[in-house]
Amino acid sequence: MPERTVLDASDVRRAVRRMSHEILESAKGVDDLVILGIPTRGVYLARRIAAAIRQIEEIEESEAIDGQGVPCGSLDITLYRDDLRLREVRALEPTSIPPEGIDGRVVVLVDDVLYSGRTIRAALDALADVGRPAAVRLAVLVDRGHRELPIRPDFIGKNLPTSQSETVHVHLTECDDDDSVTIAQVGQ
Amino acid sequence: MIGRHLLSAQDLTSADAVRILDTAGELATVTDRSVKKLPTLRGRTVVTLFFEDSTRTRISFELAAKRLSADVINFAAKGSSLSKGESLKDTALTLEAMGADAVIIRHGASGAPYRLANAGWIQGSVINAGDGTHEHPTQALLDAFTLRNHLRAGSGDLAGARVAIVGDILHSRVARSNVALLRTLGAQVTVVAPPTLLPYGVHTWPCDVSYDIDDVLPHVDAVMMLRVQAERMAGSYFPNELEYSRRYGLDSRRMALMPDEAIVLHPGPMNRGVEISAEVADSPRAVVVEQVTNGVHVRMAVLYLLLGGRPEELMVEGADR
């Protein structure tokens, strides 16, 4: 089976938009909201979600800079992974926590694909060392199943039933040619 | 790709060095957090094996290893069986039997870390924390990290940066490691010393040589003052400290010769009034304290890159999630 496109650019745009609405609705506004993306593509998605929320709530970009808007950052989880010893040593990605911090706030973790859940487990450990959020939510563009830990997303762009012999790739224009989600057999 | 050991700054390619500095830059952000500890090396054992006295290097390595959650055993020559005449080999076998994952060694003999790494006595990583008058690679890395933060906004290499290293080049492992590493990173290095404190064959080093500090200072982005190492000076290399200080010491008059943005480094411990005046040491252009802080980050990076993954021959395929 060749690579198959599951979501195209407009599907990705609509999914991000809908997730932004859902995050806003469940948080009942932008107060205390912090969006943290997991590198690499989670960070780009987090920025898109933060931008969409600002647009929906009609927050000016200048207010966002003053800290009135939706704080958005990145959380590298490499040093918290449980498979470090199984792999060649990994390069670290940037971590940037918004200056407001995360204490007492509602943190929305953003990642591109949710699979085993191990990345999110590591992210929860990393968050605990940064501060104590009031709550942590999880937003993913694609949930492909096959969880190995009791972890469940709160906001999902697309539920994508897969077999473990398949790979899911998220492409975003920030680092790829286009916006799309594709699925392929391993080895192709 | 950085190998299993860190024995010499000369072994590092520019890409290796930049990778270590980038990793150190990310690890530095941990210092700003409420919990200054990472679980990365939990369950790993790191031994500091110091045959020579050291304060900051040993503490720096110990703190770096503890920040990464490794267990640290400090093994100093004084008060251990080393002072009873145990050989390096037997010490190494003992550490191996105890399951050390990394041995950080400082030794008076040049080449002792190389011997430890290559004699087949131990399986773990060996990190050179200073061997005789040979090398001190993590000092060079922390100096490069400090220079990069000031001169290159904390990213990339040091291409085109002009650095003078002044003082006891002959006995200085810091100078040897720095000349090699800074050159690898693209900097132009000038070593400045009286002829008696320059090693034989210095003209083959990848740097310029000068006897006159006042000639060099107007054209540098940074100057690194080395400690006059009285303990390694069996012979007479200069008439007296006062004369050395007059000819090669950095005082405020000489600092004024430097470009306004140029910074002053010193690997410590400083001999105030000999190679550096108290006024210069306490000036905002001296980044000595910053070097100490950066040392912890750079050593965390080295420990992570050497111990954080699995040796290549044991790698598992396809666990990409």
Short mmCIF file of C-alpha atoms in Angstrom, two decimals, chain A residues 19 23 33-39 41-43 45-47 49 71-77 95 97 102 105-114 117-128 130 133 135-141 151-156:
data_model
loop_
_atom_site.label_atom_id
_atom_site.label_comp_id
_atom_site.label_asym_id
_atom_site.label_seq_id
_atom_site.Cartn_x
_atom_site.Cartn_y
_atom_site.Cartn_z
CA MET A 19 -9.75 22.08 18.62
CA ILE A 23 -10.10 24.24 24.26
CA LEU A 33 -4.56 29.17 29.84
CA VAL A 34 -1.03 28.13 28.76
CA ILE A 35 -0.42 26.23 25.52
CA LEU A 36 2.77 24.11 25.45
CA GLY A 37 3.86 22.24 22.35
CA ILE A 38 6.10 19.19 22.34
CA PRO A 39 8.92 19.57 19.77
CA ARG A 41 5.63 19.63 15.28
CA GLY A 42 3.70 19.97 18.50
CA VAL A 43 5.29 23.41 18.92
CA LEU A 45 0.56 23.20 16.27
CA ALA A 46 0.60 24.94 19.66
CA ARG A 47 1.41 28.25 17.97
CA ILE A 49 -3.86 26.92 18.25
CA PRO A 71 0.89 32.29 26.51
CA CYS A 72 2.45 29.70 24.24
CA GLY A 73 5.74 27.83 24.64
CA SER A 74 7.55 24.57 24.08
CA LEU A 75 8.42 21.66 26.36
CA ASP A 76 11.24 19.32 25.36
CA ILE A 77 10.79 15.91 26.93
CA THR A 95 12.22 24.35 26.03
CA ILE A 97 8.16 28.24 29.30
CA ILE A 102 2.58 27.37 34.78
CA ARG A 105 -2.70 27.60 35.35
CA VAL A 106 -4.41 25.24 32.94
CA VAL A 107 -1.72 23.78 30.70
CA VAL A 108 -2.74 22.37 27.34
CA LEU A 109 -0.06 20.02 26.00
CA VAL A 110 -0.02 19.81 22.22
CA ASP A 111 1.53 17.03 20.13
CA ASP A 112 1.11 15.91 16.56
CA VAL A 113 0.47 12.15 16.95
CA LEU A 114 -0.68 10.25 20.05
CA GLY A 117 1.38 7.60 25.29
CA ARG A 118 4.99 7.42 26.48
CA THR A 119 5.85 10.89 25.20
CA ILE A 120 2.97 12.35 27.20
CA ARG A 121 4.03 10.40 30.31
CA ALA A 122 7.47 12.01 29.94
CA ALA A 123 5.87 15.41 29.38
CA LEU A 124 3.86 15.09 32.60
CA ASP A 125 7.08 14.34 34.50
CA ALA A 126 8.78 17.31 32.86
CA LEU A 127 5.86 19.59 33.75
CA ALA A 128 6.01 18.53 37.39
CA VAL A 130 8.69 23.12 36.02
CA PRO A 133 -0.42 23.50 37.05
CA ALA A 135 -4.82 21.12 35.44
CA VAL A 136 -3.14 19.55 32.42
CA ARG A 137 -5.06 18.84 29.22
CA LEU A 138 -3.90 17.07 26.09
CA ALA A 139 -4.55 18.11 22.49
CA VAL A 140 -3.34 15.99 19.56
CA LEU A 141 -3.85 16.37 15.85
CA ILE A 151 -3.40 8.25 28.90
CA ARG A 152 -6.31 9.80 27.02
CA PRO A 153 -6.45 12.98 24.92
CA ASP A 154 -8.96 15.75 25.70
CA PHE A 155 -8.96 17.36 22.25
CA ILE A 156 -8.49 15.32 19.09
#
